[in-house]
Amino acid sequence: MRTQVVIIGAGPAGMLLSHLLAGEGVESVVVETRSEAYVLARIRAGVLEHSSVELLRQVGLGERLDREGLEHRGIYLQSPGERHHLDFLDLVGRSVWVYGQTEVQKDLVAARTAAGQQIYYEVTDVTLHDVEESHPWVSFIDAQGRSQRIDASAIAGCDGSFGPSRAAIPERCKQVWERAYPYSWLGVLAAVAPSTDELIYAWHPDGFAMHSMRSPELSRLYLQVPNDTDITDWSHARIWDALGARLGDGENGWRLQSGPITDASVLPMRSYVQAPMRFGRLFLAGDAAHIVPPTGAKGLNLAIADVARLAPALAALVDGNDDRLADAYSEAALRRVWRCTHFSWWMTSMLHVGADPFDAQLQQSQLRWIYSSQAAATGLAENYAGLPFDV
Ligand code: APR
Ligand code: PHB
């Protein structure tokens, strides 16, 4: 088999890249280890930056987002006894959209399937070959157990943090930066109307809590928990009690409505960046190159920004043999990656409670500064609502 670009991974990065490449007249084949049903059902974060929304609209993926997505002017930031609204529209003129990554994924798969995109699901043994040559290739075993080989002009590694693409760049040719955090998130999906119109990020001495949502009937909530947390220690009653205490149920007349929990899991947090994001004819995008903790809601948006930059670069490379954009890809993408890495680390460090009481005082001082200073609030808003693709 031959194609112009082999895309490894059918997450949002890989699927959006195949869509953008098709828009540039470039043919691709996607290979994915999981089943289509699995990929469509994964629960992930759900905030889209202004520029992500604009891009999805521009490429014909905005219809359901505009109908069912929830546009938010900003977020609430709080500590015990006080809740403050940060109005991003007033502060920086940009809003954000709450539209689950699961929904983005459904729209992408529907659009690509309608367009006849070739996608191999449930493959095994995916191996990258000759990535330093002008004609790299990928081998794998397909769902029927047949050995397959796809020759291409470029490979896009969109296979997340556990895929083979990032490892295909030799150790001596790359640099990795990592930060582990001493806490995790316990995330729940609950069949109850959100108790808030916009997301609440709460600092609390017991630990961080967050109230997000998926739809007018579905809430998504998170609690900071220790890294070794066993989910079976957390009964639904215990989860609601902790959420109520940390989010301020009963404070200033606000009530947290509880309801049936339909999904609960513990999510580790880490920061990770690998550079370069291009090696020969292999290009990394999304989680394959970088991971951010979820506190800044940047993971999906960074994946979108990467492929928005990568698609025209690949088109110029494989169609026109022009490698200028391809040569610039890694450095330009990494500038944005590091901005979002810093913002995600900063939000995480400001809101999660650790062992050191000195840190807790600094956090509360930082929060009071954001509550009271337009300059400080604007910095948060500018990053949260999203900087332009070319930051
Ligand atoms: N071969 C093919 N596909 C693979 C392989 C492999 N060996 N290993 C992993 N994959 C697939 C995974 O099953 C997954 O579907 O690659 C895909 C990677 O998708 P994501 O993990 O969703 O990553 P990405 O598309 O970069 O999206 C980034 O996802 O993790 C969140 O917070 C992150 O929101 C961000 C977004
Ligand atoms: C979510 O809705 O799942 C969500 C929202 C914002 C975050 C993280 C997760 O910062």
Short mmCIF file of C-alpha atoms and ligand atoms in Angstrom, two decimals:
data_model
loop_
_atom_site.label_atom_id
_atom_site.label_comp_id
_atom_site.label_asym_id
_atom_site.label_seq_id
_atom_site.Cartn_x
_atom_site.Cartn_y
_atom_site.Cartn_z
CA MET A 1 0.00 0.00 0.00
CA ARG A 2 1.11 3.56 -0.65
CA THR A 3 -0.16 6.88 0.61
CA GLN A 4 1.24 10.38 1.11
CA VAL A 5 1.08 10.51 4.93
CA VAL A 6 0.65 7.64 7.41
CA ILE A 7 -1.02 8.90 10.58
CA ILE A 8 -0.40 6.76 13.67
CA GLY A 9 -3.25 7.18 16.18
CA ALA A 10 -6.94 8.04 15.68
CA GLY A 11 -7.33 10.40 18.67
CA PRO A 12 -8.26 14.02 18.08
CA ALA A 13 -4.76 14.91 16.81
CA GLY A 14 -4.67 12.12 14.21
CA MET A 15 -8.27 12.48 13.07
CA LEU A 16 -8.13 16.27 12.76
CA LEU A 17 -4.83 16.00 10.89
CA SER A 18 -6.38 13.60 8.37
CA HIS A 19 -9.25 16.08 7.92
CA LEU A 20 -6.94 19.09 7.44
CA LEU A 21 -4.69 17.15 5.05
CA ALA A 22 -7.70 16.13 2.97
CA GLY A 23 -8.61 19.83 2.81
CA GLU A 24 -5.12 20.47 1.39
CA GLY A 25 -5.58 17.68 -1.15
CA VAL A 26 -3.20 15.30 0.65
CA GLU A 27 -4.07 11.63 1.03
CA SER A 28 -3.51 9.82 4.33
CA VAL A 29 -4.10 6.47 6.02
CA VAL A 30 -4.77 6.25 9.77
CA VAL A 31 -3.74 3.25 11.91
CA GLU A 32 -5.07 2.81 15.45
CA THR A 33 -4.60 0.06 18.04
CA ARG A 34 -8.00 0.50 19.72
CA SER A 35 -11.47 -0.22 18.32
CA GLU A 36 -13.62 2.54 16.84
CA ALA A 37 -16.13 2.10 19.71
CA TYR A 38 -13.36 2.56 22.32
CA VAL A 39 -11.99 5.68 20.65
CA LEU A 40 -15.48 7.19 20.46
CA ALA A 41 -16.36 6.54 24.11
CA ARG A 42 -13.23 7.80 25.91
CA ILE A 43 -14.01 10.51 28.47
CA ARG A 44 -11.61 13.43 28.38
CA ALA A 45 -11.53 17.12 29.24
CA GLY A 46 -13.95 19.44 27.54
CA VAL A 47 -12.91 23.04 27.12
CA LEU A 48 -12.18 24.49 23.69
CA GLU A 49 -10.22 27.70 23.34
CA HIS A 50 -11.43 30.44 21.06
CA SER A 51 -8.88 29.60 18.33
CA SER A 52 -9.76 25.87 18.47
CA VAL A 53 -13.44 26.72 17.95
CA GLU A 54 -12.60 29.04 15.06
CA LEU A 55 -10.50 26.38 13.37
CA LEU A 56 -13.16 23.67 13.76
CA ARG A 57 -15.75 26.04 12.26
CA GLN A 58 -13.48 26.98 9.36
CA VAL A 59 -12.99 23.36 8.35
CA GLY A 60 -16.68 22.42 8.50
CA LEU A 61 -16.68 20.81 11.96
CA GLY A 62 -18.55 23.55 13.84
CA GLU A 63 -22.18 22.71 13.18
CA ARG A 64 -23.00 20.50 16.19
CA LEU A 65 -20.52 22.42 18.34
CA ASP A 66 -22.47 25.63 17.66
CA ARG A 67 -25.77 23.89 18.34
CA GLU A 68 -24.90 21.82 21.42
CA GLY A 69 -21.72 23.39 22.82
CA LEU A 70 -21.96 25.78 25.75
CA GLU A 71 -20.25 29.11 25.30
CA HIS A 72 -18.74 30.36 28.58
CA ARG A 73 -17.69 33.95 29.24
CA GLY A 74 -15.15 32.82 31.85
CA ILE A 75 -14.64 30.72 34.98
CA TYR A 76 -15.15 30.98 38.74
CA LEU A 77 -12.08 30.87 40.94
CA GLN A 78 -12.62 30.37 44.64
CA SER A 79 -11.22 29.70 48.08
CA PRO A 80 -13.25 29.10 51.27
CA GLY A 81 -15.87 31.80 51.70
CA GLU A 82 -15.27 33.63 48.43
CA ARG A 83 -16.08 32.97 44.80
CA HIS A 84 -14.92 35.30 42.03
CA HIS A 85 -15.98 35.33 38.40
CA LEU A 86 -13.22 35.97 35.86
CA ASP A 87 -14.94 37.31 32.76
CA PHE A 88 -12.64 36.41 29.85
CA LEU A 89 -14.80 38.28 27.34
CA ASP A 90 -14.44 41.50 29.33
CA LEU A 91 -10.77 40.88 30.15
CA VAL A 92 -9.41 39.70 26.79
CA GLY A 93 -12.35 39.70 24.37
CA ARG A 94 -12.42 35.92 23.94
CA SER A 95 -14.76 33.25 25.32
CA VAL A 96 -14.26 29.47 25.67
CA TRP A 97 -16.58 26.61 24.73
CA VAL A 98 -17.50 23.63 26.83
CA TYR A 99 -17.87 20.77 24.39
CA GLY A 100 -16.50 17.38 25.44
CA GLN A 101 -13.51 15.92 23.68
CA THR A 102 -15.70 12.85 23.22
CA GLU A 103 -18.02 15.01 21.09
CA VAL A 104 -15.12 16.48 19.09
CA GLN A 105 -13.96 12.91 18.44
CA LYS A 106 -17.46 11.83 17.28
CA ASP A 107 -17.67 14.77 14.86
CA LEU A 108 -14.20 13.99 13.48
CA VAL A 109 -14.88 10.29 12.97
CA ALA A 110 -18.25 11.06 11.34
CA ALA A 111 -16.69 13.59 8.96
CA ARG A 112 -13.77 11.36 8.01
CA THR A 113 -15.92 8.27 7.58
CA ALA A 114 -18.31 10.22 5.31
CA ALA A 115 -15.30 11.34 3.25
CA GLY A 116 -14.06 7.75 2.81
CA GLN A 117 -10.94 8.13 4.98
CA GLN A 118 -9.00 4.89 5.28
CA ILE A 119 -8.70 4.00 8.99
CA TYR A 120 -7.32 0.70 10.28
CA TYR A 121 -8.64 0.05 13.79
CA GLU A 122 -7.50 -2.70 16.18
CA VAL A 123 -4.05 -3.06 14.63
CA THR A 124 -1.04 -4.49 16.51
CA ASP A 125 2.75 -4.39 16.20
CA VAL A 126 2.88 -0.90 14.68
CA THR A 127 6.51 -0.25 13.69
CA LEU A 128 8.07 2.80 12.03
CA HIS A 129 10.82 2.26 9.44
CA ASP A 130 13.34 4.48 7.63
CA VAL A 131 12.09 7.67 9.27
CA GLU A 132 15.32 9.42 8.29
CA GLU A 133 14.82 8.59 4.59
CA SER A 134 12.57 10.43 2.14
CA HIS A 135 10.36 7.34 1.89
CA PRO A 136 9.56 6.08 5.37
CA TRP A 137 7.12 3.23 5.93
CA VAL A 138 4.98 1.71 8.64
CA SER A 139 4.29 -1.98 9.23
CA PHE A 140 1.54 -3.51 11.38
CA ILE A 141 -0.78 -6.48 11.75
CA ASP A 142 -4.35 -5.59 10.83
CA ALA A 143 -7.54 -6.65 12.67
CA GLN A 144 -7.75 -9.78 10.48
CA GLY A 145 -4.22 -10.82 11.42
CA ARG A 146 -2.64 -9.89 8.06
CA SER A 147 0.77 -8.22 7.87
CA GLN A 148 0.52 -4.81 6.26
CA ARG A 149 3.06 -2.31 4.98
CA ILE A 150 2.29 1.29 4.05
CA ASP A 151 4.87 3.36 2.20
CA ALA A 152 4.59 7.14 2.49
CA SER A 153 6.37 10.44 2.12
CA ALA A 154 5.90 11.30 5.79
CA ILE A 155 4.70 9.78 9.06
CA ALA A 156 2.63 11.72 11.60
CA GLY A 157 3.04 10.35 15.12
CA CYS A 158 -0.30 11.14 16.78
CA ASP A 159 -0.26 8.07 19.02
CA GLY A 160 -0.29 9.69 22.45
CA SER A 161 2.14 9.12 25.29
CA PHE A 162 2.29 5.31 25.02
CA GLY A 163 2.65 4.95 21.25
CA PRO A 164 5.81 3.99 19.32
CA SER A 165 6.34 7.34 17.54
CA ARG A 166 8.04 9.32 20.29
CA ALA A 167 10.31 6.34 20.95
CA ALA A 168 11.28 6.19 17.24
CA ILE A 169 13.45 9.28 17.78
CA PRO A 170 16.79 7.98 19.13
CA GLU A 171 17.75 9.03 22.66
CA ARG A 172 20.89 10.83 21.49
CA CYS A 173 18.82 13.04 19.14
CA LYS A 174 16.22 14.26 21.61
CA GLN A 175 15.67 15.97 24.91
CA VAL A 176 12.91 15.25 27.41
CA TRP A 177 11.62 17.43 30.26
CA GLU A 178 9.30 15.97 32.87
CA ARG A 179 7.51 16.93 36.06
CA ALA A 180 5.57 14.51 38.24
CA TYR A 181 2.99 15.86 40.69
CA PRO A 182 2.38 14.38 44.15
CA TYR A 183 -1.40 14.15 43.59
CA SER A 184 -4.00 12.87 41.14
CA TRP A 185 -7.58 13.72 40.20
CA LEU A 186 -10.59 11.62 41.02
CA GLY A 187 -12.99 12.45 38.18
CA VAL A 188 -16.71 11.64 38.12
CA LEU A 189 -19.45 11.97 35.58
CA ALA A 190 -22.85 12.54 37.22
CA ALA A 191 -26.34 12.48 35.74
CA VAL A 192 -27.38 15.76 37.34
CA ALA A 193 -27.80 19.28 35.99
CA PRO A 194 -24.68 21.37 36.69
CA SER A 195 -25.02 23.46 39.85
CA THR A 196 -23.15 26.29 38.15
CA ASP A 197 -23.38 28.21 34.87
CA GLU A 198 -19.59 28.24 34.39
CA LEU A 199 -16.69 26.07 35.59
CA ILE A 200 -15.62 26.41 39.24
CA TYR A 201 -11.95 25.96 40.20
CA ALA A 202 -11.72 25.72 43.99
CA TRP A 203 -8.72 25.95 46.31
CA HIS A 204 -9.50 24.26 49.65
CA PRO A 205 -7.29 23.12 52.58
CA ASP A 206 -8.59 19.56 52.02
CA GLY A 207 -7.47 19.72 48.38
CA PHE A 208 -8.48 21.14 45.02
CA ALA A 209 -11.98 20.55 43.60
CA MET A 210 -13.53 21.45 40.30
CA HIS A 211 -17.04 21.60 38.90
CA SER A 212 -17.28 21.19 35.12
CA MET A 213 -20.07 19.97 32.88
CA ARG A 214 -20.82 18.15 29.66
CA SER A 215 -24.40 19.24 28.92
CA PRO A 216 -27.42 20.80 30.70
CA GLU A 217 -28.09 17.32 32.17
CA LEU A 218 -24.57 16.04 32.81
CA SER A 219 -21.97 17.27 35.31
CA ARG A 220 -18.25 16.48 35.41
CA LEU A 221 -16.53 16.96 38.77
CA TYR A 222 -13.02 16.44 40.09
CA LEU A 223 -11.31 16.06 43.48
CA GLN A 224 -7.61 16.22 44.29
CA VAL A 225 -6.61 12.85 45.81
CA PRO A 226 -3.27 11.25 46.75
CA ASN A 227 -1.39 9.42 43.99
CA ASP A 228 -1.93 5.95 45.42
CA THR A 229 -5.71 6.36 45.72
CA ASP A 230 -7.79 3.21 45.42
CA ILE A 231 -11.10 4.20 43.82
CA THR A 232 -12.95 1.57 45.86
CA ASP A 233 -12.17 3.62 49.01
CA TRP A 234 -14.38 6.37 47.62
CA SER A 235 -18.08 5.56 47.94
CA HIS A 236 -20.43 7.84 46.00
CA ALA A 237 -21.55 9.36 49.31
CA ARG A 238 -17.94 10.12 50.27
CA ILE A 239 -17.31 11.72 46.86
CA TRP A 240 -20.36 14.01 47.16
CA ASP A 241 -19.44 14.93 50.75
CA ALA A 242 -15.93 15.94 49.72
CA LEU A 243 -17.19 17.84 46.66
CA GLY A 244 -19.74 19.67 48.82
CA ALA A 245 -17.16 20.64 51.44
CA ARG A 246 -14.51 21.77 48.97
CA LEU A 247 -16.83 23.52 46.50
CA GLY A 248 -18.64 25.38 49.31
CA ASP A 249 -22.08 23.75 49.43
CA GLY A 250 -24.28 26.02 51.57
CA GLU A 251 -21.89 29.00 51.43
CA ASN A 252 -23.47 32.31 50.42
CA GLY A 253 -26.69 30.53 49.41
CA TRP A 254 -25.03 28.26 46.81
CA ARG A 255 -26.02 24.57 46.75
CA LEU A 256 -24.30 21.64 45.06
CA GLN A 257 -26.90 19.26 43.61
CA SER A 258 -25.86 15.62 43.75
CA GLY A 259 -27.07 12.81 41.46
CA PRO A 260 -26.21 9.34 40.18
CA ILE A 261 -22.49 8.90 39.42
CA THR A 262 -22.15 7.02 36.12
CA ASP A 263 -18.35 6.93 35.89
CA ALA A 264 -15.50 7.41 38.37
CA SER A 265 -11.76 7.09 37.80
CA VAL A 266 -8.41 8.29 39.13
CA LEU A 267 -6.30 10.31 36.70
CA PRO A 268 -2.56 10.85 37.22
CA MET A 269 -1.07 14.26 36.47
CA ARG A 270 2.21 15.06 34.83
CA SER A 271 4.01 17.49 32.58
CA TYR A 272 6.16 16.12 29.76
CA VAL A 273 7.77 17.71 26.72
CA GLN A 274 9.91 15.98 24.13
CA ALA A 275 11.95 17.89 21.54
CA PRO A 276 12.37 17.98 18.62
CA MET A 277 8.86 17.30 17.35
CA ARG A 278 10.29 16.43 13.94
CA PHE A 279 12.94 13.86 13.10
CA GLY A 280 13.59 13.26 9.42
CA ARG A 281 10.20 12.43 7.93
CA LEU A 282 8.57 11.73 11.30
CA PHE A 283 6.45 14.53 12.81
CA LEU A 284 4.97 14.32 16.32
CA ALA A 285 1.71 16.02 17.29
CA GLY A 286 -0.47 16.11 20.42
CA ASP A 287 0.15 13.87 23.42
CA ALA A 288 2.87 11.99 21.49
CA ALA A 289 5.12 15.02 22.05
CA HIS A 290 3.76 16.60 25.22
CA ILE A 291 1.52 16.01 28.20
CA VAL A 292 0.06 18.71 30.45
CA PRO A 293 -1.84 18.28 33.71
CA PRO A 294 -5.56 18.94 33.08
CA THR A 295 -5.88 22.01 35.34
CA GLY A 296 -5.46 24.47 32.46
CA ALA A 297 -7.65 22.48 30.02
CA LYS A 298 -4.89 22.67 27.43
CA GLY A 299 -4.31 19.05 26.23
CA LEU A 300 -6.86 18.98 23.43
CA ASN A 301 -6.22 22.59 22.45
CA LEU A 302 -2.49 21.98 22.11
CA ALA A 303 -3.15 18.93 19.93
CA ILE A 304 -5.38 21.08 17.70
CA ALA A 305 -2.75 23.86 17.50
CA ASP A 306 -0.05 21.32 16.56
CA VAL A 307 -1.97 19.81 13.67
CA ALA A 308 -3.16 23.23 12.46
CA ARG A 309 0.53 24.02 11.99
CA LEU A 310 1.52 20.57 10.78
CA ALA A 311 -1.07 20.12 8.00
CA PRO A 312 0.17 22.94 5.72
CA ALA A 313 3.78 21.95 6.46
CA LEU A 314 3.14 18.36 5.38
CA ALA A 315 1.17 19.49 2.33
CA ALA A 316 4.05 21.68 1.15
CA LEU A 317 6.53 18.88 1.83
CA VAL A 318 4.77 15.95 0.18
CA ASP A 319 3.03 17.82 -2.65
CA GLY A 320 5.49 20.57 -3.51
CA ASN A 321 8.74 19.18 -2.15
CA ASP A 322 9.04 22.45 -0.22
CA ASP A 323 10.47 21.77 3.24
CA ARG A 324 10.51 25.29 4.69
CA LEU A 325 7.38 24.91 6.84
CA ALA A 326 8.38 21.37 7.80
CA ASP A 327 11.77 22.66 8.95
CA ALA A 328 10.10 25.36 11.04
CA TYR A 329 7.43 23.06 12.55
CA SER A 330 9.17 21.77 15.66
CA GLU A 331 10.55 25.06 16.92
CA ALA A 332 7.35 27.00 16.26
CA ALA A 333 5.10 24.33 17.79
CA LEU A 334 7.32 24.04 20.86
CA ARG A 335 7.00 27.76 21.65
CA ARG A 336 3.26 27.28 22.13
CA VAL A 337 3.80 23.96 23.90
CA TRP A 338 6.03 25.62 26.48
CA ARG A 339 3.59 28.51 26.99
CA CYS A 340 0.81 26.00 27.73
CA THR A 341 3.16 23.81 29.79
CA HIS A 342 3.95 26.79 31.97
CA PHE A 343 0.30 27.85 32.28
CA SER A 344 -0.85 24.31 33.16
CA TRP A 345 1.94 23.91 35.73
CA TRP A 346 1.11 27.33 37.21
CA MET A 347 -2.65 26.66 37.53
CA THR A 348 -1.86 23.22 39.00
CA SER A 349 0.67 24.55 41.51
CA MET A 350 -1.60 27.41 42.56
CA LEU A 351 -4.66 25.27 43.24
CA HIS A 352 -3.44 21.91 44.65
CA VAL A 353 -2.67 21.54 48.30
CA GLY A 354 0.63 19.96 49.33
CA ALA A 355 2.38 19.17 52.59
CA ASP A 356 4.12 22.54 53.02
CA PRO A 357 2.12 25.23 54.88
CA PHE A 358 4.38 27.92 53.38
CA ASP A 359 3.14 26.93 49.91
CA ALA A 360 -0.47 27.18 51.08
CA GLN A 361 0.09 30.79 52.16
CA LEU A 362 1.71 31.65 48.82
CA GLN A 363 -1.22 30.05 46.97
CA GLN A 364 -3.80 32.06 48.89
CA SER A 365 -1.84 35.25 48.35
CA GLN A 366 -1.63 34.51 44.62
CA LEU A 367 -5.39 33.87 44.48
CA ARG A 368 -6.16 37.11 46.35
CA TRP A 369 -4.00 38.94 43.82
CA ILE A 370 -6.01 37.49 40.93
CA TYR A 371 -9.31 38.31 42.69
CA SER A 372 -8.29 41.92 43.22
CA SER A 373 -6.01 42.90 40.34
CA GLN A 374 -7.24 43.29 36.77
CA ALA A 375 -3.65 42.87 35.53
CA ALA A 376 -3.30 39.49 37.28
CA ALA A 377 -6.76 38.31 36.18
CA THR A 378 -5.98 39.33 32.60
CA GLY A 379 -2.86 37.15 32.57
CA LEU A 380 -4.88 34.12 33.58
CA ALA A 381 -7.68 34.95 31.12
CA GLU A 382 -5.29 35.47 28.21
CA ASN A 383 -3.75 32.03 28.69
CA TYR A 384 -6.96 30.18 29.54
CA ALA A 385 -9.00 31.58 26.63
CA GLY A 386 -6.01 30.78 24.47
CA LEU A 387 -3.24 32.67 22.79
CA PRO A 388 -3.19 32.89 19.00
CA PHE A 389 -1.75 29.83 17.17
CA ASP A 390 1.39 31.88 16.48
CA VAL A 391 2.47 32.70 20.02
N1 APR B 1 -0.44 2.39 17.05
C1 APR B 1 -1.52 3.12 16.64
N2 APR B 1 -2.21 3.92 17.49
C2 APR B 1 -1.82 3.98 18.76
C3 APR B 1 -0.71 3.24 19.24
C4 APR B 1 -0.01 2.43 18.32
N3 APR B 1 1.03 1.68 18.70
N4 APR B 1 -0.56 3.52 20.56
C5 APR B 1 -1.54 4.37 20.89
N5 APR B 1 -2.32 4.64 19.82
C6 APR B 1 -3.51 5.48 19.75
C7 APR B 1 -4.33 5.51 21.03
O1 APR B 1 -5.15 4.38 21.16
C8 APR B 1 -5.14 6.79 20.81
O2 APR B 1 -6.36 6.55 20.18
O3 APR B 1 -3.15 6.81 19.54
C9 APR B 1 -4.25 7.64 19.94
C10 APR B 1 -3.72 8.85 20.65
O4 APR B 1 -4.82 9.67 20.95
P1 APR B 1 -4.90 10.59 22.26
O5 APR B 1 -4.34 9.87 23.41
O6 APR B 1 -6.30 11.06 22.33
O7 APR B 1 -3.91 11.80 21.95
P2 APR B 1 -4.06 13.05 20.95
O8 APR B 1 -4.81 12.68 19.74
O9 APR B 1 -2.72 13.62 20.88
O10 APR B 1 -5.04 14.02 21.72
C11 APR B 1 -4.64 14.84 22.73
O11 APR B 1 -6.03 13.71 24.26
O12 APR B 1 -5.03 12.70 26.12
C12 APR B 1 -5.81 13.74 25.66
O13 APR B 1 -5.41 15.48 27.16
C13 APR B 1 -5.13 15.00 25.90
O14 APR B 1 -6.94 16.20 25.24
C14 APR B 1 -5.67 15.81 24.82
C15 APR B 1 -5.79 14.95 23.67
C1 PHB B 2 -13.52 18.83 32.02
O1 PHB B 2 -14.61 19.33 31.72
O2 PHB B 2 -13.34 17.62 32.03
C2 PHB B 2 -12.41 19.74 32.38
C3 PHB B 2 -12.58 21.10 32.27
C4 PHB B 2 -11.55 21.95 32.60
C5 PHB B 2 -10.36 21.43 33.07
C6 PHB B 2 -10.17 20.07 33.16
C7 PHB B 2 -11.20 19.22 32.83
O3 PHB B 2 -9.36 22.27 33.43
#
